[in-house]
């Protein structure tokens, strides 16, 4: 292994100083090795991404890969990244990881991961404990929940890596998945609610998201007519003129009623142009990518 690393590094140094690349024959002549041996070294270097090969006719020309510096690449990523050597000492860490565990680069670089510690009750210690546990157990992926009050959820991944010189190491990647998990939880609750109420024979349910109707049950369609293919603005035309502006504003300018619910009563013009009175509640709330509004009403015309 030592001989392989020594020759590989020598080939890389030669290629880095060659602006146009070199053939196997040229490399073999410089390092005093036969072409077959040099070809095997180049195959390994090419697979690992350290060397690039181009064809000029039938000739293969090799050159050193243009690589982005590791530190720059790590800080470009929005994930929290930690790189350990074969003895679990910290080799590299990006700025996001340092912010996550609230420490400095000098405090952990070169330190064995299993000897890094913080206050036992801190979120930083929870994260370090999870990393240590995953490495020991060989579990490649786990979720971490940290924080008091508002919880943050992270996905921790442990990845085995091999460095350029052939030695092994470990990459730790941590991703904040709080929003994703919360969205999944809300969707489950949302779907559960719809399953409970969508079959109601009396309660009309209309759900609007960013001014588009995304759900309307049968009682609502009896009141408003077809909804899913109809722009919200046209649906509001079914409301009697004296109530239309008040109710439309709650849908079309939902921030007026942001994260609030209101008891409402308004008139509708039925299919026969006769007026009916409905009563219920309307509410709106912020979501990650817009505003949703709910309308629940009953016909109280008698």
PDB file of C-alpha atoms in Angstrom:
ATOM      1  CA  UNK A   1       0.000   0.000   0.000  1.00  0.00           C
ATOM      2  CA  UNK A   2       2.836   2.400   0.864  1.00  0.00           C
ATOM      3  CA  UNK A   3       4.481   1.744  -2.498  1.00  0.00           C
ATOM      4  CA  UNK A   4       1.182   2.296  -4.314  1.00  0.00           C
ATOM      5  CA  UNK A   5       0.643   5.639  -2.547  1.00  0.00           C
ATOM      6  CA  UNK A   6       4.189   6.750  -3.262  1.00  0.00           C
ATOM      7  CA  UNK A   7       3.983   5.994  -6.997  1.00  0.00           C
ATOM      8  CA  UNK A   8       0.460   7.418  -7.318  1.00  0.00           C
ATOM      9  CA  UNK A   9       1.500  10.711  -5.722  1.00  0.00           C
ATOM     10  CA  UNK A  10       4.540  10.863  -8.011  1.00  0.00           C
ATOM     11  CA  UNK A  11       2.318  10.396 -11.096  1.00  0.00           C
ATOM     12  CA  UNK A  12      -0.062  13.092  -9.857  1.00  0.00           C
ATOM     13  CA  UNK A  13       2.822  15.536  -9.296  1.00  0.00           C
ATOM     14  CA  UNK A  14       4.062  14.927 -12.840  1.00  0.00           C
ATOM     15  CA  UNK A  15       0.608  15.445 -14.356  1.00  0.00           C
ATOM     16  CA  UNK A  16      -0.020  18.610 -12.344  1.00  0.00           C
ATOM     17  CA  UNK A  17       3.057  20.125 -13.956  1.00  0.00           C
ATOM     18  CA  UNK A  18       1.983  19.135 -17.458  1.00  0.00           C
ATOM     19  CA  UNK A  19      -0.374  21.661 -19.013  1.00  0.00           C
ATOM     20  CA  UNK A  20      -1.295  19.465 -22.005  1.00  0.00           C
ATOM     21  CA  UNK A  21      -1.327  16.048 -20.340  1.00  0.00           C
ATOM     22  CA  UNK A  22       0.892  13.032 -20.929  1.00  0.00           C
ATOM     23  CA  UNK A  23       0.689   9.555 -22.412  1.00  0.00           C
ATOM     24  CA  UNK A  24       1.343   6.316 -20.521  1.00  0.00           C
ATOM     25  CA  UNK A  25       4.678   5.956 -22.361  1.00  0.00           C
ATOM     26  CA  UNK A  26       5.829   9.449 -21.312  1.00  0.00           C
ATOM     27  CA  UNK A  27       4.885   8.866 -17.674  1.00  0.00           C
ATOM     28  CA  UNK A  28       6.539   5.438 -17.626  1.00  0.00           C
ATOM     29  CA  UNK A  29       9.794   6.909 -18.980  1.00  0.00           C
ATOM     30  CA  UNK A  30       9.915   9.607 -16.280  1.00  0.00           C
ATOM     31  CA  UNK A  31       9.187   7.348 -13.280  1.00  0.00           C
ATOM     32  CA  UNK A  32      11.168   4.393 -14.656  1.00  0.00           C
ATOM     33  CA  UNK A  33       8.270   1.926 -14.606  1.00  0.00           C
ATOM     34  CA  UNK A  34       6.918  -0.291 -17.364  1.00  0.00           C
ATOM     35  CA  UNK A  35       3.836   0.861 -19.273  1.00  0.00           C
ATOM     36  CA  UNK A  36       1.666  -1.961 -17.929  1.00  0.00           C
ATOM     37  CA  UNK A  37       2.307  -0.926 -14.286  1.00  0.00           C
ATOM     38  CA  UNK A  38       1.731   2.754 -15.039  1.00  0.00           C
ATOM     39  CA  UNK A  39      -1.508   1.871 -16.813  1.00  0.00           C
ATOM     40  CA  UNK A  40      -2.806   0.141 -13.666  1.00  0.00           C
ATOM     41  CA  UNK A  41      -1.910   3.144 -11.485  1.00  0.00           C
ATOM     42  CA  UNK A  42      -3.691   5.470 -13.902  1.00  0.00           C
ATOM     43  CA  UNK A  43      -6.809   3.276 -13.929  1.00  0.00           C
ATOM     44  CA  UNK A  44      -7.092   3.544 -10.139  1.00  0.00           C
ATOM     45  CA  UNK A  45      -6.479   7.296 -10.200  1.00  0.00           C
ATOM     46  CA  UNK A  46      -9.058   7.736 -12.936  1.00  0.00           C
ATOM     47  CA  UNK A  47     -11.736   5.763 -11.058  1.00  0.00           C
ATOM     48  CA  UNK A  48     -11.094   7.841  -7.919  1.00  0.00           C
ATOM     49  CA  UNK A  49     -11.543  11.037  -9.942  1.00  0.00           C
ATOM     50  CA  UNK A  50      -7.998  12.315  -9.512  1.00  0.00           C
ATOM     51  CA  UNK A  51      -7.013  11.845 -13.151  1.00  0.00           C
ATOM     52  CA  UNK A  52      -8.843  12.583 -16.395  1.00  0.00           C
ATOM     53  CA  UNK A  53      -8.295  10.793 -19.711  1.00  0.00           C
ATOM     54  CA  UNK A  54      -8.828  12.102 -23.240  1.00  0.00           C
ATOM     55  CA  UNK A  55      -8.460  10.306 -26.560  1.00  0.00           C
ATOM     56  CA  UNK A  56      -6.350  11.794 -29.368  1.00  0.00           C
ATOM     57  CA  UNK A  57      -6.839   9.345 -32.206  1.00  0.00           C
ATOM     58  CA  UNK A  58      -5.798   6.028 -30.669  1.00  0.00           C
ATOM     59  CA  UNK A  59      -3.585   7.655 -28.044  1.00  0.00           C
ATOM     60  CA  UNK A  60      -4.719   8.088 -24.425  1.00  0.00           C
ATOM     61  CA  UNK A  61      -3.618  11.335 -22.805  1.00  0.00           C
ATOM     62  CA  UNK A  62      -3.891  11.753 -19.029  1.00  0.00           C
ATOM     63  CA  UNK A  63      -4.049  14.948 -16.985  1.00  0.00           C
ATOM     64  CA  UNK A  64      -4.708  15.871 -13.364  1.00  0.00           C
ATOM     65  CA  UNK A  65      -8.360  16.583 -12.563  1.00  0.00           C
ATOM     66  CA  UNK A  66      -9.407  20.138 -11.824  1.00  0.00           C
ATOM     67  CA  UNK A  67     -10.858  19.779  -8.337  1.00  0.00           C
ATOM     68  CA  UNK A  68     -12.726  22.220  -6.152  1.00  0.00           C
ATOM     69  CA  UNK A  69     -10.888  22.696  -2.828  1.00  0.00           C
ATOM     70  CA  UNK A  70     -12.547  20.566  -0.145  1.00  0.00           C
ATOM     71  CA  UNK A  71     -13.022  23.447   2.322  1.00  0.00           C
ATOM     72  CA  UNK A  72     -14.726  25.565  -0.351  1.00  0.00           C
ATOM     73  CA  UNK A  73     -16.982  22.688  -1.386  1.00  0.00           C
ATOM     74  CA  UNK A  74     -17.942  21.884   2.214  1.00  0.00           C
ATOM     75  CA  UNK A  75     -18.948  25.454   2.976  1.00  0.00           C
ATOM     76  CA  UNK A  76     -20.885  25.702  -0.279  1.00  0.00           C
ATOM     77  CA  UNK A  77     -23.153  22.885   0.937  1.00  0.00           C
ATOM     78  CA  UNK A  78     -26.002  23.898   3.249  1.00  0.00           C
ATOM     79  CA  UNK A  79     -25.638  20.652   5.190  1.00  0.00           C
ATOM     80  CA  UNK A  80     -23.576  20.317   8.378  1.00  0.00           C
ATOM     81  CA  UNK A  81     -20.452  18.330   7.463  1.00  0.00           C
ATOM     82  CA  UNK A  82     -17.685  16.745   9.529  1.00  0.00           C
ATOM     83  CA  UNK A  83     -14.787  14.684   8.082  1.00  0.00           C
ATOM     84  CA  UNK A  84     -12.890  12.214  10.289  1.00  0.00           C
ATOM     85  CA  UNK A  85      -9.709  10.256   9.574  1.00  0.00           C
ATOM     86  CA  UNK A  86      -9.260   6.522  10.126  1.00  0.00           C
ATOM     87  CA  UNK A  87      -8.707   7.129  13.870  1.00  0.00           C
ATOM     88  CA  UNK A  88     -11.834   9.317  14.098  1.00  0.00           C
ATOM     89  CA  UNK A  89      -9.857  12.538  14.471  1.00  0.00           C
ATOM     90  CA  UNK A  90     -11.484  15.644  12.989  1.00  0.00           C
ATOM     91  CA  UNK A  91      -9.816  16.560   9.682  1.00  0.00           C
ATOM     92  CA  UNK A  92     -12.327  18.990   8.214  1.00  0.00           C
ATOM     93  CA  UNK A  93     -15.493  20.717   9.382  1.00  0.00           C
ATOM     94  CA  UNK A  94     -17.634  23.258   7.598  1.00  0.00           C
ATOM     95  CA  UNK A  95     -18.832  26.529   9.088  1.00  0.00           C
ATOM     96  CA  UNK A  96     -22.450  25.332   9.327  1.00  0.00           C
ATOM     97  CA  UNK A  97     -21.428  22.403  11.549  1.00  0.00           C
ATOM     98  CA  UNK A  98     -19.449  24.743  13.810  1.00  0.00           C
ATOM     99  CA  UNK A  99     -22.511  26.980  14.155  1.00  0.00           C
ATOM    100  CA  UNK A 100     -24.699  23.941  14.852  1.00  0.00           C
ATOM    101  CA  UNK A 101     -22.632  22.699  17.799  1.00  0.00           C
ATOM    102  CA  UNK A 102     -21.660  26.237  18.869  1.00  0.00           C
ATOM    103  CA  UNK A 103     -17.895  25.839  18.873  1.00  0.00           C
ATOM    104  CA  UNK A 104     -14.791  27.001  16.999  1.00  0.00           C
ATOM    105  CA  UNK A 105     -12.679  25.249  14.405  1.00  0.00           C
ATOM    106  CA  UNK A 106      -9.579  25.295  16.609  1.00  0.00           C
ATOM    107  CA  UNK A 107     -11.532  23.610  19.424  1.00  0.00           C
ATOM    108  CA  UNK A 108     -12.204  20.399  17.474  1.00  0.00           C
ATOM    109  CA  UNK A 109      -9.724  20.105  14.560  1.00  0.00           C
ATOM    110  CA  UNK A 110      -7.364  17.213  15.281  1.00  0.00           C
ATOM    111  CA  UNK A 111      -9.451  16.050  18.214  1.00  0.00           C
ATOM    112  CA  UNK A 112     -10.820  12.511  18.433  1.00  0.00           C
ATOM    113  CA  UNK A 113     -14.584  12.584  17.851  1.00  0.00           C
ATOM    114  CA  UNK A 114     -15.157  10.317  20.864  1.00  0.00           C
ATOM    115  CA  UNK A 115     -13.464  12.842  23.187  1.00  0.00           C
ATOM    116  CA  UNK A 116     -15.473  15.890  22.113  1.00  0.00           C
ATOM    117  CA  UNK A 117     -17.946  16.883  24.806  1.00  0.00           C
ATOM    118  CA  UNK A 118     -20.177  19.750  25.853  1.00  0.00           C
ATOM    119  CA  UNK A 119     -22.623  20.389  28.668  1.00  0.00           C
ATOM    120  CA  UNK A 120     -24.579  17.164  29.117  1.00  0.00           C
ATOM    121  CA  UNK A 121     -27.921  18.971  28.734  1.00  0.00           C
ATOM    122  CA  UNK A 122     -27.010  20.920  25.594  1.00  0.00           C
ATOM    123  CA  UNK A 123     -28.220  20.285  22.057  1.00  0.00           C
ATOM    124  CA  UNK A 124     -24.560  20.202  20.955  1.00  0.00           C
ATOM    125  CA  UNK A 125     -23.921  17.206  23.225  1.00  0.00           C
ATOM    126  CA  UNK A 126     -27.041  15.476  21.909  1.00  0.00           C
ATOM    127  CA  UNK A 127     -25.681  15.788  18.372  1.00  0.00           C
ATOM    128  CA  UNK A 128     -22.179  14.589  19.324  1.00  0.00           C
ATOM    129  CA  UNK A 129     -23.651  11.665  21.298  1.00  0.00           C
ATOM    130  CA  UNK A 130     -25.699  10.642  18.260  1.00  0.00           C
ATOM    131  CA  UNK A 131     -22.642  10.752  15.990  1.00  0.00           C
ATOM    132  CA  UNK A 132     -20.623   8.641  18.417  1.00  0.00           C
ATOM    133  CA  UNK A 133     -23.458   6.140  18.824  1.00  0.00           C
ATOM    134  CA  UNK A 134     -23.960   5.718  15.057  1.00  0.00           C
ATOM    135  CA  UNK A 135     -20.240   5.182  14.440  1.00  0.00           C
ATOM    136  CA  UNK A 136     -20.012   2.578  17.218  1.00  0.00           C
ATOM    137  CA  UNK A 137     -23.131   0.697  16.147  1.00  0.00           C
ATOM    138  CA  UNK A 138     -22.558   0.959  12.402  1.00  0.00           C
ATOM    139  CA  UNK A 139     -25.999   2.510  11.879  1.00  0.00           C
ATOM    140  CA  UNK A 140     -25.661   4.631   8.707  1.00  0.00           C
ATOM    141  CA  UNK A 141     -28.629   6.946   9.263  1.00  0.00           C
ATOM    142  CA  UNK A 142     -30.733   8.211  12.159  1.00  0.00           C
ATOM    143  CA  UNK A 143     -32.892  11.154  13.209  1.00  0.00           C
ATOM    144  CA  UNK A 144     -31.944  13.521  16.027  1.00  0.00           C
ATOM    145  CA  UNK A 145     -34.437  15.688  17.932  1.00  0.00           C
ATOM    146  CA  UNK A 146     -32.939  18.606  19.858  1.00  0.00           C
ATOM    147  CA  UNK A 147     -34.090  21.755  21.602  1.00  0.00           C
ATOM    148  CA  UNK A 148     -36.440  22.808  24.350  1.00  0.00           C
ATOM    149  CA  UNK A 149     -39.860  24.123  23.422  1.00  0.00           C
ATOM    150  CA  UNK A 150     -39.640  24.351  19.629  1.00  0.00           C
ATOM    151  CA  UNK A 151     -37.886  21.150  18.555  1.00  0.00           C
ATOM    152  CA  UNK A 152     -35.484  20.836  15.649  1.00  0.00           C
ATOM    153  CA  UNK A 153     -35.229  17.549  13.772  1.00  0.00           C
ATOM    154  CA  UNK A 154     -32.031  16.530  11.983  1.00  0.00           C
ATOM    155  CA  UNK A 155     -31.157  13.607   9.726  1.00  0.00           C
ATOM    156  CA  UNK A 156     -27.693  12.228  10.532  1.00  0.00           C
ATOM    157  CA  UNK A 157     -25.831  10.179   7.909  1.00  0.00           C
ATOM    158  CA  UNK A 158     -22.552   8.301   8.426  1.00  0.00           C
ATOM    159  CA  UNK A 159     -20.600   7.605   5.202  1.00  0.00           C
ATOM    160  CA  UNK A 160     -17.377   5.603   4.829  1.00  0.00           C
ATOM    161  CA  UNK A 161     -14.900   7.352   2.497  1.00  0.00           C
ATOM    162  CA  UNK A 162     -11.431   6.793   1.030  1.00  0.00           C
ATOM    163  CA  UNK A 163      -8.987   9.693   0.737  1.00  0.00           C
ATOM    164  CA  UNK A 164      -6.714  10.356  -2.263  1.00  0.00           C
ATOM    165  CA  UNK A 165      -3.775   8.588  -0.657  1.00  0.00           C
ATOM    166  CA  UNK A 166      -5.837   5.448  -0.117  1.00  0.00           C
ATOM    167  CA  UNK A 167      -6.497   5.766   3.629  1.00  0.00           C
ATOM    168  CA  UNK A 168     -10.036   5.378   4.982  1.00  0.00           C
ATOM    169  CA  UNK A 169     -12.133   7.921   6.811  1.00  0.00           C
ATOM    170  CA  UNK A 170     -15.666   8.860   7.795  1.00  0.00           C
ATOM    171  CA  UNK A 171     -17.897  11.660   6.550  1.00  0.00           C
ATOM    172  CA  UNK A 172     -20.751  12.877   8.744  1.00  0.00           C
ATOM    173  CA  UNK A 173     -23.569  14.770   7.067  1.00  0.00           C
ATOM    174  CA  UNK A 174     -26.400  16.348   9.065  1.00  0.00           C
ATOM    175  CA  UNK A 175     -29.472  17.873   7.418  1.00  0.00           C
ATOM    176  CA  UNK A 176     -32.161  19.944   9.114  1.00  0.00           C
ATOM    177  CA  UNK A 177     -35.425  18.205   8.177  1.00  0.00           C
ATOM    178  CA  UNK A 178     -37.699  20.020  10.641  1.00  0.00           C
ATOM    179  CA  UNK A 179     -39.847  21.695   7.984  1.00  0.00           C
ATOM    180  CA  UNK A 180     -40.136  18.481   5.989  1.00  0.00           C
ATOM    181  CA  UNK A 181     -41.199  16.427   9.025  1.00  0.00           C
ATOM    182  CA  UNK A 182     -43.670  19.091  10.163  1.00  0.00           C
ATOM    183  CA  UNK A 183     -45.168  19.243   6.671  1.00  0.00           C
ATOM    184  CA  UNK A 184     -45.583  15.454   6.622  1.00  0.00           C
ATOM    185  CA  UNK A 185     -47.235  15.559  10.040  1.00  0.00           C
ATOM    186  CA  UNK A 186     -49.610  18.340   8.990  1.00  0.00           C
ATOM    187  CA  UNK A 187     -50.476  16.477   5.799  1.00  0.00           C
ATOM    188  CA  UNK A 188     -51.326  13.351   7.781  1.00  0.00           C
ATOM    189  CA  UNK A 189     -53.562  15.357  10.133  1.00  0.00           C
ATOM    190  CA  UNK A 190     -55.050  17.181   7.173  1.00  0.00           C
ATOM    191  CA  UNK A 191     -55.898  13.975   5.329  1.00  0.00           C
ATOM    192  CA  UNK A 192     -57.272  12.418   8.513  1.00  0.00           C
ATOM    193  CA  UNK A 193     -59.552  15.429   9.007  1.00  0.00           C
ATOM    194  CA  UNK A 194     -60.786  15.223   5.438  1.00  0.00           C
ATOM    195  CA  UNK A 195     -61.521  11.518   5.822  1.00  0.00           C
ATOM    196  CA  UNK A 196     -63.652  12.319   8.875  1.00  0.00           C
ATOM    197  CA  UNK A 197     -65.689  15.137   7.414  1.00  0.00           C
ATOM    198  CA  UNK A 198     -65.701  14.832   3.624  1.00  0.00           C
ATOM    199  CA  UNK A 199     -68.639  12.425   3.654  1.00  0.00           C
ATOM    200  CA  UNK A 200     -70.813  14.702   5.765  1.00  0.00           C
ATOM    201  CA  UNK A 201     -74.253  15.070   4.216  1.00  0.00           C
ATOM    202  CA  UNK A 202     -74.911  18.481   5.769  1.00  0.00           C
ATOM    203  CA  UNK A 203     -71.675  20.345   6.489  1.00  0.00           C
ATOM    204  CA  UNK A 204     -70.286  22.134   3.444  1.00  0.00           C
ATOM    205  CA  UNK A 205     -66.473  22.174   3.315  1.00  0.00           C
ATOM    206  CA  UNK A 206     -64.432  24.339   0.953  1.00  0.00           C
ATOM    207  CA  UNK A 207     -60.627  24.548   1.097  1.00  0.00           C
ATOM    208  CA  UNK A 208     -58.752  27.223  -0.842  1.00  0.00           C
ATOM    209  CA  UNK A 209     -54.995  27.426  -1.233  1.00  0.00           C
ATOM    210  CA  UNK A 210     -53.450  30.539  -2.788  1.00  0.00           C
ATOM    211  CA  UNK A 211     -56.834  31.475  -4.305  1.00  0.00           C
ATOM    212  CA  UNK A 212     -57.296  28.032  -5.892  1.00  0.00           C
ATOM    213  CA  UNK A 213     -59.969  25.587  -4.729  1.00  0.00           C
ATOM    214  CA  UNK A 214     -58.267  22.337  -3.729  1.00  0.00           C
ATOM    215  CA  UNK A 215     -61.218  20.614  -2.034  1.00  0.00           C
ATOM    216  CA  UNK A 216     -64.997  20.891  -2.128  1.00  0.00           C
ATOM    217  CA  UNK A 217     -67.408  18.283  -0.816  1.00  0.00           C
ATOM    218  CA  UNK A 218     -70.905  17.535  -2.136  1.00  0.00           C
ATOM    219  CA  UNK A 219     -72.829  19.968   0.153  1.00  0.00           C
ATOM    220  CA  UNK A 220     -70.578  22.833  -0.982  1.00  0.00           C
ATOM    221  CA  UNK A 221     -71.199  22.009  -4.628  1.00  0.00           C
ATOM    222  CA  UNK A 222     -74.920  21.989  -3.972  1.00  0.00           C
ATOM    223  CA  UNK A 223     -74.562  25.544  -2.667  1.00  0.00           C
ATOM    224  CA  UNK A 224     -71.985  26.995  -5.065  1.00  0.00           C
ATOM    225  CA  UNK A 225     -72.157  24.667  -8.042  1.00  0.00           C
ATOM    226  CA  UNK A 226     -69.032  22.949  -9.501  1.00  0.00           C
ATOM    227  CA  UNK A 227     -65.959  24.228  -7.653  1.00  0.00           C
ATOM    228  CA  UNK A 228     -62.717  22.457  -8.569  1.00  0.00           C
ATOM    229  CA  UNK A 229     -62.653  23.688 -12.168  1.00  0.00           C
ATOM    230  CA  UNK A 230     -63.982  27.143 -11.315  1.00  0.00           C
ATOM    231  CA  UNK A 231     -61.791  30.150 -10.336  1.00  0.00           C
ATOM    232  CA  UNK A 232     -62.423  31.288  -6.783  1.00  0.00           C
ATOM    233  CA  UNK A 233     -63.392  34.770  -8.007  1.00  0.00           C
ATOM    234  CA  UNK A 234     -66.280  33.261 -10.014  1.00  0.00           C
ATOM    235  CA  UNK A 235     -67.484  31.266  -7.014  1.00  0.00           C
ATOM    236  CA  UNK A 236     -67.796  34.472  -5.052  1.00  0.00           C
ATOM    237  CA  UNK A 237     -70.318  35.697  -7.642  1.00  0.00           C
ATOM    238  CA  UNK A 238     -72.813  33.260  -6.061  1.00  0.00           C
ATOM    239  CA  UNK A 239     -72.797  35.336  -2.868  1.00  0.00           C
ATOM    240  CA  UNK A 240     -75.505  37.999  -2.687  1.00  0.00           C
ATOM    241  CA  UNK A 241     -74.187  41.508  -3.504  1.00  0.00           C
ATOM    242  CA  UNK A 242     -74.552  42.932   0.007  1.00  0.00           C
ATOM    243  CA  UNK A 243     -72.344  40.157   1.471  1.00  0.00           C
ATOM    244  CA  UNK A 244     -69.988  39.559  -1.449  1.00  0.00           C
ATOM    245  CA  UNK A 245     -67.249  42.083  -0.669  1.00  0.00           C
ATOM    246  CA  UNK A 246     -67.024  41.071   2.974  1.00  0.00           C
ATOM    247  CA  UNK A 247     -66.725  37.342   2.297  1.00  0.00           C
ATOM    248  CA  UNK A 248     -64.581  37.675  -0.837  1.00  0.00           C
ATOM    249  CA  UNK A 249     -62.033  39.750   1.040  1.00  0.00           C
ATOM    250  CA  UNK A 250     -61.514  36.936   3.525  1.00  0.00           C
ATOM    251  CA  UNK A 251     -60.579  34.618   0.639  1.00  0.00           C
ATOM    252  CA  UNK A 252     -58.903  36.952  -1.819  1.00  0.00           C
ATOM    253  CA  UNK A 253     -57.051  38.935   0.862  1.00  0.00           C
ATOM    254  CA  UNK A 254     -56.651  36.185   3.450  1.00  0.00           C
ATOM    255  CA  UNK A 255     -54.028  38.042   5.468  1.00  0.00           C
ATOM    256  CA  UNK A 256     -56.863  40.114   6.893  1.00  0.00           C
ATOM    257  CA  UNK A 257     -57.925  37.034   8.834  1.00  0.00           C
ATOM    258  CA  UNK A 258     -54.481  35.462   9.145  1.00  0.00           C
ATOM    259  CA  UNK A 259     -54.440  32.525  11.547  1.00  0.00           C
ATOM    260  CA  UNK A 260     -57.871  33.429  12.849  1.00  0.00           C
ATOM    261  CA  UNK A 261     -61.342  32.022  12.511  1.00  0.00           C
ATOM    262  CA  UNK A 262     -64.565  33.971  12.191  1.00  0.00           C
ATOM    263  CA  UNK A 263     -68.205  33.050  12.604  1.00  0.00           C
ATOM    264  CA  UNK A 264     -69.985  34.157   9.448  1.00  0.00           C
ATOM    265  CA  UNK A 265     -73.485  34.325   7.979  1.00  0.00           C
ATOM    266  CA  UNK A 266     -74.155  35.291   4.387  1.00  0.00           C
ATOM    267  CA  UNK A 267     -76.606  34.868   1.576  1.00  0.00           C
ATOM    268  CA  UNK A 268     -76.247  32.800  -1.591  1.00  0.00           C
ATOM    269  CA  UNK A 269     -78.219  32.763  -4.803  1.00  0.00           C
ATOM    270  CA  UNK A 270     -79.272  29.166  -5.454  1.00  0.00           C
ATOM    271  CA  UNK A 271     -79.555  27.464  -8.825  1.00  0.00           C
ATOM    272  CA  UNK A 272     -83.188  28.597  -9.070  1.00  0.00           C
ATOM    273  CA  UNK A 273     -82.026  32.166  -8.285  1.00  0.00           C
ATOM    274  CA  UNK A 274     -83.748  31.905  -4.916  1.00  0.00           C
ATOM    275  CA  UNK A 275     -81.784  33.133  -1.950  1.00  0.00           C
ATOM    276  CA  UNK A 276     -80.571  30.856   0.802  1.00  0.00           C
ATOM    277  CA  UNK A 277     -78.803  31.720   4.035  1.00  0.00           C
ATOM    278  CA  UNK A 278     -75.729  29.830   5.179  1.00  0.00           C
ATOM    279  CA  UNK A 279     -73.914  30.000   8.497  1.00  0.00           C
ATOM    280  CA  UNK A 280     -70.543  28.676   9.549  1.00  0.00           C
ATOM    281  CA  UNK A 281     -66.914  29.581  10.061  1.00  0.00           C
ATOM    282  CA  UNK A 282     -64.057  30.787   7.894  1.00  0.00           C
ATOM    283  CA  UNK A 283     -60.372  30.716   8.776  1.00  0.00           C
ATOM    284  CA  UNK A 284     -56.952  31.123   7.215  1.00  0.00           C
ATOM    285  CA  UNK A 285     -53.399  30.318   8.175  1.00  0.00           C
ATOM    286  CA  UNK A 286     -49.869  30.623   6.851  1.00  0.00           C
ATOM    287  CA  UNK A 287     -48.052  27.645   5.381  1.00  0.00           C
ATOM    288  CA  UNK A 288     -44.516  27.280   4.053  1.00  0.00           C
ATOM    289  CA  UNK A 289     -45.433  28.266   0.495  1.00  0.00           C
ATOM    290  CA  UNK A 290     -48.681  30.186   0.761  1.00  0.00           C
ATOM    291  CA  UNK A 291     -51.930  30.761   2.615  1.00  0.00           C
ATOM    292  CA  UNK A 292     -54.806  28.314   3.028  1.00  0.00           C
ATOM    293  CA  UNK A 293     -58.414  29.190   3.783  1.00  0.00           C
ATOM    294  CA  UNK A 294     -61.180  26.942   5.092  1.00  0.00           C
ATOM    295  CA  UNK A 295     -64.910  27.527   4.813  1.00  0.00           C
ATOM    296  CA  UNK A 296     -67.356  25.326   6.769  1.00  0.00           C
ATOM    297  CA  UNK A 297     -71.037  26.190   6.356  1.00  0.00           C
ATOM    298  CA  UNK A 298     -74.571  24.865   6.827  1.00  0.00           C
ATOM    299  CA  UNK A 299     -77.712  25.888   5.002  1.00  0.00           C
ATOM    300  CA  UNK A 300     -79.952  27.514   7.668  1.00  0.00           C
ATOM    301  CA  UNK A 301     -82.663  28.767   5.345  1.00  0.00           C
ATOM    302  CA  UNK A 302     -85.115  26.280   6.812  1.00  0.00           C
TER     303      UNK A 302
END
